[in-house]
Amino acid sequence: LATGPRQNNGIFYEFRTYDIKPAKMKEFLELANKHFHLRTAHSELVGFWHTDLGALNKVFHIWKYDNFAHRTAVRQALANDKDWQGKFISVVLPMIEKQHNEVAYLVPWCQLGKPPKEGGVYEWVTFQMKPGGPALWGEAFRAAINAHINTGYTRLIGVFHTEYGLLNTVHVLWWNESPDHRAAGRHSAHEDARVVAAVRDSVRFLESQQNVLLIPMQCSPLK
C-alpha cells in the first residue's frame, strides 16, 4: 500500500466467490476438477479453492488479467466457447445460489508468492479498514504484515487492495502446512512482542476482519 499509484502496469486480479447449494457441493467440485481446463485455456488462473472453516459451501478463485481490455476479450471468448458453455456452465449454473466478484491490485511492496510445497492449506483474511485509504492506514498495515512475515510463523502469498467492490478493503492470502501448524503459529504470534506491537498500531484503523480457511482444488495452480 502506498499514498501514490499502487502499481506501474495494468495487471489486476479478479476474485470470484460462488455460493453452492449444499446438496450440490460434491458434484460441483467434481465437475470443476474435470472441466476447468476449458476455462484456463483462455486466461491465467492463480488459484481455486473451496472453503473449509469460516464459511461453508463456497468456492473461491483468483484470475489474473493484463488490463481491463484483456478481461473483456476473455469474457467474450468464453461466451463463444461451446465446450465451456455446454460441458460446464450450463451444468453448474443450477447449482449456484449466489456469485460475487471483486477487482484488486497487488500492493506495490508485495509480489505474488508460492508455497514451498504442495499439500498445505490457505487462509484468506479480509480486513475492512477505515475510510481514508492507504494514505491513512497503509504504513501501519504494512508494518503488521511484515511483523508476521519476519517471524516466520506463516508464509505470505499475496496482499491485495480492492479497486472494485468494498473500498478500503485489503485481502491477505497466507499458506500453512496444516490447520494445526497455523494454530501453533497464531499462538506464537500472540506471545511475540514484535507482532503484538505492530498489530496494536494497525488495529486502530480496522473496522472488521474475516478469516476463511481454504482447501486447494486439484485444478488449482496454487496447491
PDB file of C-alpha atoms in Angstrom:
ATOM      1  CA  LEU A   1       0.000   0.000   0.000  1.00  0.00           C
ATOM      2  CA  ALA A   2       1.242   3.453  -0.815  1.00  0.00           C
ATOM      3  CA  THR A   3      -0.007   7.036  -0.820  1.00  0.00           C
ATOM      4  CA  GLY A   4       0.631   7.250  -4.577  1.00  0.00           C
ATOM      5  CA  PRO A   5      -0.108   4.914  -7.504  1.00  0.00           C
ATOM      6  CA  ARG A   6      -0.356   1.284  -6.449  1.00  0.00           C
ATOM      7  CA  GLN A   7       1.452  -0.126  -9.477  1.00  0.00           C
ATOM      8  CA  ASN A   8       3.284   0.633 -12.683  1.00  0.00           C
ATOM      9  CA  ASN A   9       1.252  -1.563 -15.026  1.00  0.00           C
ATOM     10  CA  GLY A  10      -2.326  -2.569 -15.685  1.00  0.00           C
ATOM     11  CA  ILE A  11      -2.212  -6.063 -14.158  1.00  0.00           C
ATOM     12  CA  PHE A  12      -5.075  -6.750 -11.781  1.00  0.00           C
ATOM     13  CA  TYR A  13      -6.722  -9.726 -10.102  1.00  0.00           C
ATOM     14  CA  GLU A  14     -10.376 -10.703 -10.091  1.00  0.00           C
ATOM     15  CA  PHE A  15     -11.695 -12.601  -7.082  1.00  0.00           C
ATOM     16  CA  ARG A  16     -14.793 -14.673  -7.744  1.00  0.00           C
ATOM     17  CA  THR A  17     -16.797 -16.328  -4.968  1.00  0.00           C
ATOM     18  CA  TYR A  18     -19.675 -18.708  -5.635  1.00  0.00           C
ATOM     19  CA  ASP A  19     -22.136 -19.934  -3.025  1.00  0.00           C
ATOM     20  CA  ILE A  20     -23.021 -23.520  -3.946  1.00  0.00           C
ATOM     21  CA  LYS A  21     -26.177 -25.334  -2.906  1.00  0.00           C
ATOM     22  CA  PRO A  22     -25.126 -27.655  -0.056  1.00  0.00           C
ATOM     23  CA  ALA A  23     -26.542 -30.772  -1.724  1.00  0.00           C
ATOM     24  CA  LYS A  24     -24.615 -29.974  -4.921  1.00  0.00           C
ATOM     25  CA  MET A  25     -21.192 -29.120  -3.494  1.00  0.00           C
ATOM     26  CA  LYS A  26     -19.583 -32.519  -4.147  1.00  0.00           C
ATOM     27  CA  GLU A  27     -20.916 -32.623  -7.704  1.00  0.00           C
ATOM     28  CA  PHE A  28     -19.730 -29.074  -8.396  1.00  0.00           C
ATOM     29  CA  LEU A  29     -16.192 -29.836  -7.208  1.00  0.00           C
ATOM     30  CA  GLU A  30     -16.032 -32.980  -9.346  1.00  0.00           C
ATOM     31  CA  LEU A  31     -17.179 -31.099 -12.454  1.00  0.00           C
ATOM     32  CA  ALA A  32     -14.737 -28.251 -11.853  1.00  0.00           C
ATOM     33  CA  ASN A  33     -11.783 -30.602 -11.474  1.00  0.00           C
ATOM     34  CA  LYS A  34     -12.840 -32.433 -14.643  1.00  0.00           C
ATOM     35  CA  HIS A  35     -13.600 -29.495 -16.937  1.00  0.00           C
ATOM     36  CA  PHE A  36     -11.800 -26.417 -15.637  1.00  0.00           C
ATOM     37  CA  HIS A  37      -9.005 -26.838 -18.182  1.00  0.00           C
ATOM     38  CA  LEU A  38     -11.536 -25.449 -20.663  1.00  0.00           C
ATOM     39  CA  ARG A  39     -11.618 -22.201 -18.682  1.00  0.00           C
ATOM     40  CA  THR A  40      -7.869 -21.928 -18.062  1.00  0.00           C
ATOM     41  CA  ALA A  41      -7.289 -22.207 -21.805  1.00  0.00           C
ATOM     42  CA  HIS A  42      -8.493 -18.591 -22.015  1.00  0.00           C
ATOM     43  CA  SER A  43      -6.680 -16.832 -19.145  1.00  0.00           C
ATOM     44  CA  GLU A  44      -4.437 -17.396 -16.144  1.00  0.00           C
ATOM     45  CA  LEU A  45      -5.900 -18.954 -13.034  1.00  0.00           C
ATOM     46  CA  VAL A  46      -3.936 -18.095  -9.897  1.00  0.00           C
ATOM     47  CA  GLY A  47      -5.782 -20.407  -7.530  1.00  0.00           C
ATOM     48  CA  PHE A  48      -9.068 -22.240  -6.967  1.00  0.00           C
ATOM     49  CA  TRP A  49     -10.218 -23.347  -3.511  1.00  0.00           C
ATOM     50  CA  HIS A  50     -13.259 -24.495  -1.584  1.00  0.00           C
ATOM     51  CA  THR A  51     -13.929 -23.196   1.904  1.00  0.00           C
ATOM     52  CA  ASP A  52     -13.463 -25.349   4.983  1.00  0.00           C
ATOM     53  CA  LEU A  53     -13.685 -23.047   8.013  1.00  0.00           C
ATOM     54  CA  GLY A  54     -15.150 -19.560   8.366  1.00  0.00           C
ATOM     55  CA  ALA A  55     -17.600 -20.130   5.518  1.00  0.00           C
ATOM     56  CA  LEU A  56     -19.304 -23.208   4.097  1.00  0.00           C
ATOM     57  CA  ASN A  57     -20.334 -24.334   0.617  1.00  0.00           C
ATOM     58  CA  LYS A  58     -18.343 -21.662  -1.170  1.00  0.00           C
ATOM     59  CA  VAL A  59     -15.728 -21.876  -3.888  1.00  0.00           C
ATOM     60  CA  PHE A  60     -13.222 -19.107  -4.423  1.00  0.00           C
ATOM     61  CA  HIS A  61     -10.952 -18.448  -7.395  1.00  0.00           C
ATOM     62  CA  ILE A  62      -8.465 -15.756  -8.432  1.00  0.00           C
ATOM     63  CA  TRP A  63      -7.846 -14.715 -12.049  1.00  0.00           C
ATOM     64  CA  LYS A  64      -5.010 -12.572 -13.390  1.00  0.00           C
ATOM     65  CA  TYR A  65      -5.544 -10.074 -16.219  1.00  0.00           C
ATOM     66  CA  ASP A  66      -3.134  -7.781 -18.040  1.00  0.00           C
ATOM     67  CA  ASN A  67      -5.700  -4.962 -18.137  1.00  0.00           C
ATOM     68  CA  PHE A  68      -9.446  -4.441 -18.484  1.00  0.00           C
ATOM     69  CA  ALA A  69      -9.373  -4.854 -22.268  1.00  0.00           C
ATOM     70  CA  HIS A  70      -7.800  -8.270 -21.727  1.00  0.00           C
ATOM     71  CA  ARG A  71     -10.605  -9.262 -19.370  1.00  0.00           C
ATOM     72  CA  THR A  72     -13.261  -8.082 -21.837  1.00  0.00           C
ATOM     73  CA  ALA A  73     -11.708 -10.140 -24.627  1.00  0.00           C
ATOM     74  CA  VAL A  74     -11.545 -13.223 -22.386  1.00  0.00           C
ATOM     75  CA  ARG A  75     -15.176 -12.877 -21.323  1.00  0.00           C
ATOM     76  CA  GLN A  76     -16.259 -12.591 -24.963  1.00  0.00           C
ATOM     77  CA  ALA A  77     -14.240 -15.665 -25.907  1.00  0.00           C
ATOM     78  CA  LEU A  78     -15.791 -17.640 -23.039  1.00  0.00           C
ATOM     79  CA  ALA A  79     -19.286 -16.703 -24.150  1.00  0.00           C
ATOM     80  CA  ASN A  80     -18.479 -18.165 -27.575  1.00  0.00           C
ATOM     81  CA  ASP A  81     -16.725 -21.298 -26.297  1.00  0.00           C
ATOM     82  CA  LYS A  82     -19.269 -24.075 -26.904  1.00  0.00           C
ATOM     83  CA  ASP A  83     -17.355 -26.672 -24.888  1.00  0.00           C
ATOM     84  CA  TRP A  84     -17.057 -24.388 -21.848  1.00  0.00           C
ATOM     85  CA  GLN A  85     -20.684 -23.330 -22.043  1.00  0.00           C
ATOM     86  CA  GLY A  86     -22.049 -26.804 -22.722  1.00  0.00           C
ATOM     87  CA  LYS A  87     -19.894 -29.026 -20.530  1.00  0.00           C
ATOM     88  CA  PHE A  88     -19.564 -26.761 -17.506  1.00  0.00           C
ATOM     89  CA  ILE A  89     -21.532 -23.506 -17.334  1.00  0.00           C
ATOM     90  CA  SER A  90     -24.925 -24.873 -18.368  1.00  0.00           C
ATOM     91  CA  VAL A  91     -24.495 -27.803 -15.973  1.00  0.00           C
ATOM     92  CA  VAL A  92     -23.322 -25.938 -12.863  1.00  0.00           C
ATOM     93  CA  LEU A  93     -25.448 -22.784 -13.070  1.00  0.00           C
ATOM     94  CA  PRO A  94     -28.422 -24.502 -11.340  1.00  0.00           C
ATOM     95  CA  MET A  95     -26.029 -25.485  -8.515  1.00  0.00           C
ATOM     96  CA  ILE A  96     -25.008 -21.886  -7.768  1.00  0.00           C
ATOM     97  CA  GLU A  97     -27.029 -19.800  -5.322  1.00  0.00           C
ATOM     98  CA  LYS A  98     -25.029 -16.579  -5.480  1.00  0.00           C
ATOM     99  CA  GLN A  99     -21.976 -15.058  -7.187  1.00  0.00           C
ATOM    100  CA  HIS A 100     -19.722 -12.246  -6.036  1.00  0.00           C
ATOM    101  CA  ASN A 101     -16.665 -10.682  -7.612  1.00  0.00           C
ATOM    102  CA  GLU A 102     -14.079  -8.040  -6.767  1.00  0.00           C
ATOM    103  CA  VAL A 103     -11.171  -6.459  -8.619  1.00  0.00           C
ATOM    104  CA  ALA A 104      -7.958  -5.757  -6.745  1.00  0.00           C
ATOM    105  CA  TYR A 105      -4.298  -4.905  -7.268  1.00  0.00           C
ATOM    106  CA  LEU A 106      -1.316  -6.423  -5.574  1.00  0.00           C
ATOM    107  CA  VAL A 107       0.133  -3.822  -3.226  1.00  0.00           C
ATOM    108  CA  PRO A 108       3.424  -2.403  -4.602  1.00  0.00           C
ATOM    109  CA  TRP A 109       5.583  -3.889  -1.862  1.00  0.00           C
ATOM    110  CA  CYS A 110       4.332  -7.424  -2.418  1.00  0.00           C
ATOM    111  CA  GLN A 111       4.932  -9.923  -5.208  1.00  0.00           C
ATOM    112  CA  LEU A 112       2.671 -12.926  -5.647  1.00  0.00           C
ATOM    113  CA  GLY A 113       4.326 -15.823  -3.859  1.00  0.00           C
ATOM    114  CA  LYS A 114       4.141 -19.602  -3.937  1.00  0.00           C
ATOM    115  CA  PRO A 115       4.130 -22.159  -1.127  1.00  0.00           C
ATOM    116  CA  PRO A 116       7.322 -24.137  -0.513  1.00  0.00           C
ATOM    117  CA  LYS A 117       5.484 -27.387  -1.239  1.00  0.00           C
ATOM    118  CA  GLU A 118       2.094 -28.792  -2.129  1.00  0.00           C
ATOM    119  CA  GLY A 119      -0.415 -30.163   0.326  1.00  0.00           C
ATOM    120  CA  GLY A 120      -0.970 -27.266   2.728  1.00  0.00           C
ATOM    121  CA  VAL A 121      -3.933 -25.027   3.489  1.00  0.00           C
ATOM    122  CA  TYR A 122      -4.565 -21.386   2.685  1.00  0.00           C
ATOM    123  CA  GLU A 123      -6.055 -18.651   4.816  1.00  0.00           C
ATOM    124  CA  TRP A 124      -7.903 -15.757   3.184  1.00  0.00           C
ATOM    125  CA  VAL A 125      -8.087 -12.814   5.563  1.00  0.00           C
ATOM    126  CA  THR A 126     -10.216  -9.790   4.703  1.00  0.00           C
ATOM    127  CA  PHE A 127      -9.585  -6.524   6.520  1.00  0.00           C
ATOM    128  CA  GLN A 128     -12.096  -3.706   6.227  1.00  0.00           C
ATOM    129  CA  MET A 129     -10.140  -0.568   7.039  1.00  0.00           C
ATOM    130  CA  LYS A 130     -11.393   2.873   7.992  1.00  0.00           C
ATOM    131  CA  PRO A 131     -12.223   5.273   5.129  1.00  0.00           C
ATOM    132  CA  GLY A 132      -9.259   7.313   4.004  1.00  0.00           C
ATOM    133  CA  GLY A 133      -7.306   4.791   2.015  1.00  0.00           C
ATOM    134  CA  PRO A 134      -3.635   3.852   2.209  1.00  0.00           C
ATOM    135  CA  ALA A 135      -2.643   7.434   2.955  1.00  0.00           C
ATOM    136  CA  LEU A 136      -4.299   6.953   6.341  1.00  0.00           C
ATOM    137  CA  TRP A 137      -3.555   3.334   7.287  1.00  0.00           C
ATOM    138  CA  GLY A 138      -1.148   1.923   4.681  1.00  0.00           C
ATOM    139  CA  GLU A 139       2.081   2.297   6.646  1.00  0.00           C
ATOM    140  CA  ALA A 140       0.699   0.725   9.827  1.00  0.00           C
ATOM    141  CA  PHE A 141      -0.895  -2.142   7.898  1.00  0.00           C
ATOM    142  CA  ARG A 142       2.346  -2.923   6.074  1.00  0.00           C
ATOM    143  CA  ALA A 143       4.236  -2.982   9.372  1.00  0.00           C
ATOM    144  CA  ALA A 144       1.752  -5.511  10.790  1.00  0.00           C
ATOM    145  CA  ILE A 145       2.109  -7.787   7.754  1.00  0.00           C
ATOM    146  CA  ASN A 146       5.895  -7.550   7.845  1.00  0.00           C
ATOM    147  CA  ALA A 147       5.911  -8.457  11.533  1.00  0.00           C
ATOM    148  CA  HIS A 148       4.183 -11.749  10.698  1.00  0.00           C
ATOM    149  CA  ILE A 149       6.477 -12.399   7.727  1.00  0.00           C
ATOM    150  CA  ASN A 150       9.665 -11.677   9.638  1.00  0.00           C
ATOM    151  CA  THR A 151       8.805 -14.052  12.486  1.00  0.00           C
ATOM    152  CA  GLY A 152       8.232 -16.943  10.078  1.00  0.00           C
ATOM    153  CA  TYR A 153       5.037 -18.139  11.734  1.00  0.00           C
ATOM    154  CA  THR A 154       3.250 -18.303   8.380  1.00  0.00           C
ATOM    155  CA  ARG A 155       4.014 -17.905   4.665  1.00  0.00           C
ATOM    156  CA  LEU A 156       2.676 -14.884   2.751  1.00  0.00           C
ATOM    157  CA  ILE A 157       1.290 -15.497  -0.745  1.00  0.00           C
ATOM    158  CA  GLY A 158      -0.155 -12.071  -1.548  1.00  0.00           C
ATOM    159  CA  VAL A 159      -1.640  -8.794  -0.302  1.00  0.00           C
ATOM    160  CA  PHE A 160      -4.356  -7.166  -2.423  1.00  0.00           C
ATOM    161  CA  HIS A 161      -6.126  -3.800  -2.236  1.00  0.00           C
ATOM    162  CA  THR A 162      -9.609  -3.566  -3.763  1.00  0.00           C
ATOM    163  CA  GLU A 163     -10.432  -1.335  -6.704  1.00  0.00           C
ATOM    164  CA  TYR A 164     -13.976  -2.602  -7.378  1.00  0.00           C
ATOM    165  CA  GLY A 165     -16.089  -3.940  -4.543  1.00  0.00           C
ATOM    166  CA  LEU A 166     -15.933  -2.599  -0.998  1.00  0.00           C
ATOM    167  CA  LEU A 167     -13.269   0.085  -0.927  1.00  0.00           C
ATOM    168  CA  ASN A 168     -10.676   0.324   1.849  1.00  0.00           C
ATOM    169  CA  THR A 169     -10.614  -3.478   1.843  1.00  0.00           C
ATOM    170  CA  VAL A 170      -7.367  -5.419   1.981  1.00  0.00           C
ATOM    171  CA  HIS A 171      -7.212  -9.161   1.329  1.00  0.00           C
ATOM    172  CA  VAL A 172      -4.242 -11.192   2.542  1.00  0.00           C
ATOM    173  CA  LEU A 173      -3.570 -14.756   1.403  1.00  0.00           C
ATOM    174  CA  TRP A 174      -1.412 -16.913   3.700  1.00  0.00           C
ATOM    175  CA  TRP A 175      -0.175 -20.508   3.416  1.00  0.00           C
ATOM    176  CA  ASN A 176       0.426 -23.023   6.203  1.00  0.00           C
ATOM    177  CA  GLU A 177       1.396 -26.680   6.231  1.00  0.00           C
ATOM    178  CA  SER A 178      -1.810 -27.624   8.054  1.00  0.00           C
ATOM    179  CA  PRO A 179      -4.567 -26.115  10.221  1.00  0.00           C
ATOM    180  CA  ASP A 180      -2.627 -27.213  13.307  1.00  0.00           C
ATOM    181  CA  HIS A 181       0.529 -25.532  12.019  1.00  0.00           C
ATOM    182  CA  ARG A 182      -1.476 -22.362  11.527  1.00  0.00           C
ATOM    183  CA  ALA A 183      -2.913 -22.595  15.054  1.00  0.00           C
ATOM    184  CA  ALA A 184       0.546 -23.044  16.551  1.00  0.00           C
ATOM    185  CA  GLY A 185       1.806 -20.031  14.615  1.00  0.00           C
ATOM    186  CA  ARG A 186      -1.070 -17.923  15.860  1.00  0.00           C
ATOM    187  CA  HIS A 187      -0.334 -18.838  19.473  1.00  0.00           C
ATOM    188  CA  SER A 188       3.325 -17.934  18.985  1.00  0.00           C
ATOM    189  CA  ALA A 189       2.421 -14.636  17.316  1.00  0.00           C
ATOM    190  CA  HIS A 190       0.117 -13.671  20.180  1.00  0.00           C
ATOM    191  CA  GLU A 191       3.048 -14.047  22.563  1.00  0.00           C
ATOM    192  CA  ASP A 192       5.598 -12.280  20.340  1.00  0.00           C
ATOM    193  CA  ALA A 193       6.113  -8.648  21.381  1.00  0.00           C
ATOM    194  CA  ARG A 194       7.138  -7.648  17.844  1.00  0.00           C
ATOM    195  CA  VAL A 195       3.876  -8.866  16.355  1.00  0.00           C
ATOM    196  CA  VAL A 196       1.734  -7.574  19.207  1.00  0.00           C
ATOM    197  CA  ALA A 197       3.165  -4.057  18.901  1.00  0.00           C
ATOM    198  CA  ALA A 198       2.711  -3.895  15.127  1.00  0.00           C
ATOM    199  CA  VAL A 199      -0.835  -5.257  15.247  1.00  0.00           C
ATOM    200  CA  ARG A 200      -1.796  -2.894  18.077  1.00  0.00           C
ATOM    201  CA  ASP A 201      -0.708   0.069  15.940  1.00  0.00           C
ATOM    202  CA  SER A 202      -2.586  -1.201  12.868  1.00  0.00           C
ATOM    203  CA  VAL A 203      -5.818  -2.259  14.558  1.00  0.00           C
ATOM    204  CA  ARG A 204      -6.790   1.325  15.353  1.00  0.00           C
ATOM    205  CA  PHE A 205      -7.606   1.687  11.658  1.00  0.00           C
ATOM    206  CA  LEU A 206      -9.527  -1.591  11.463  1.00  0.00           C
ATOM    207  CA  GLU A 207     -13.318  -1.789  11.232  1.00  0.00           C
ATOM    208  CA  SER A 208     -13.773  -5.545  10.741  1.00  0.00           C
ATOM    209  CA  GLN A 209     -11.917  -8.725   9.858  1.00  0.00           C
ATOM    210  CA  GLN A 210     -12.933 -12.112   8.460  1.00  0.00           C
ATOM    211  CA  ASN A 211     -10.789 -15.250   8.218  1.00  0.00           C
ATOM    212  CA  VAL A 212     -11.576 -18.199   5.956  1.00  0.00           C
ATOM    213  CA  LEU A 213      -9.626 -21.451   5.679  1.00  0.00           C
ATOM    214  CA  LEU A 214      -9.337 -22.632   2.067  1.00  0.00           C
ATOM    215  CA  ILE A 215      -8.574 -26.071   0.652  1.00  0.00           C
ATOM    216  CA  PRO A 216      -6.982 -26.041  -2.830  1.00  0.00           C
ATOM    217  CA  MET A 217      -8.725 -27.983  -5.566  1.00  0.00           C
ATOM    218  CA  GLN A 218      -6.991 -30.430  -7.889  1.00  0.00           C
ATOM    219  CA  CYS A 219      -7.251 -27.953 -10.773  1.00  0.00           C
ATOM    220  CA  SER A 220      -5.690 -25.109  -8.759  1.00  0.00           C
ATOM    221  CA  PRO A 221      -2.187 -23.918  -9.724  1.00  0.00           C
ATOM    222  CA  LEU A 222      -1.657 -22.993  -6.068  1.00  0.00           C
ATOM    223  CA  LYS A 223      -1.900 -26.282  -4.154  1.00  0.00           C
TER     224      LYS A 223
END
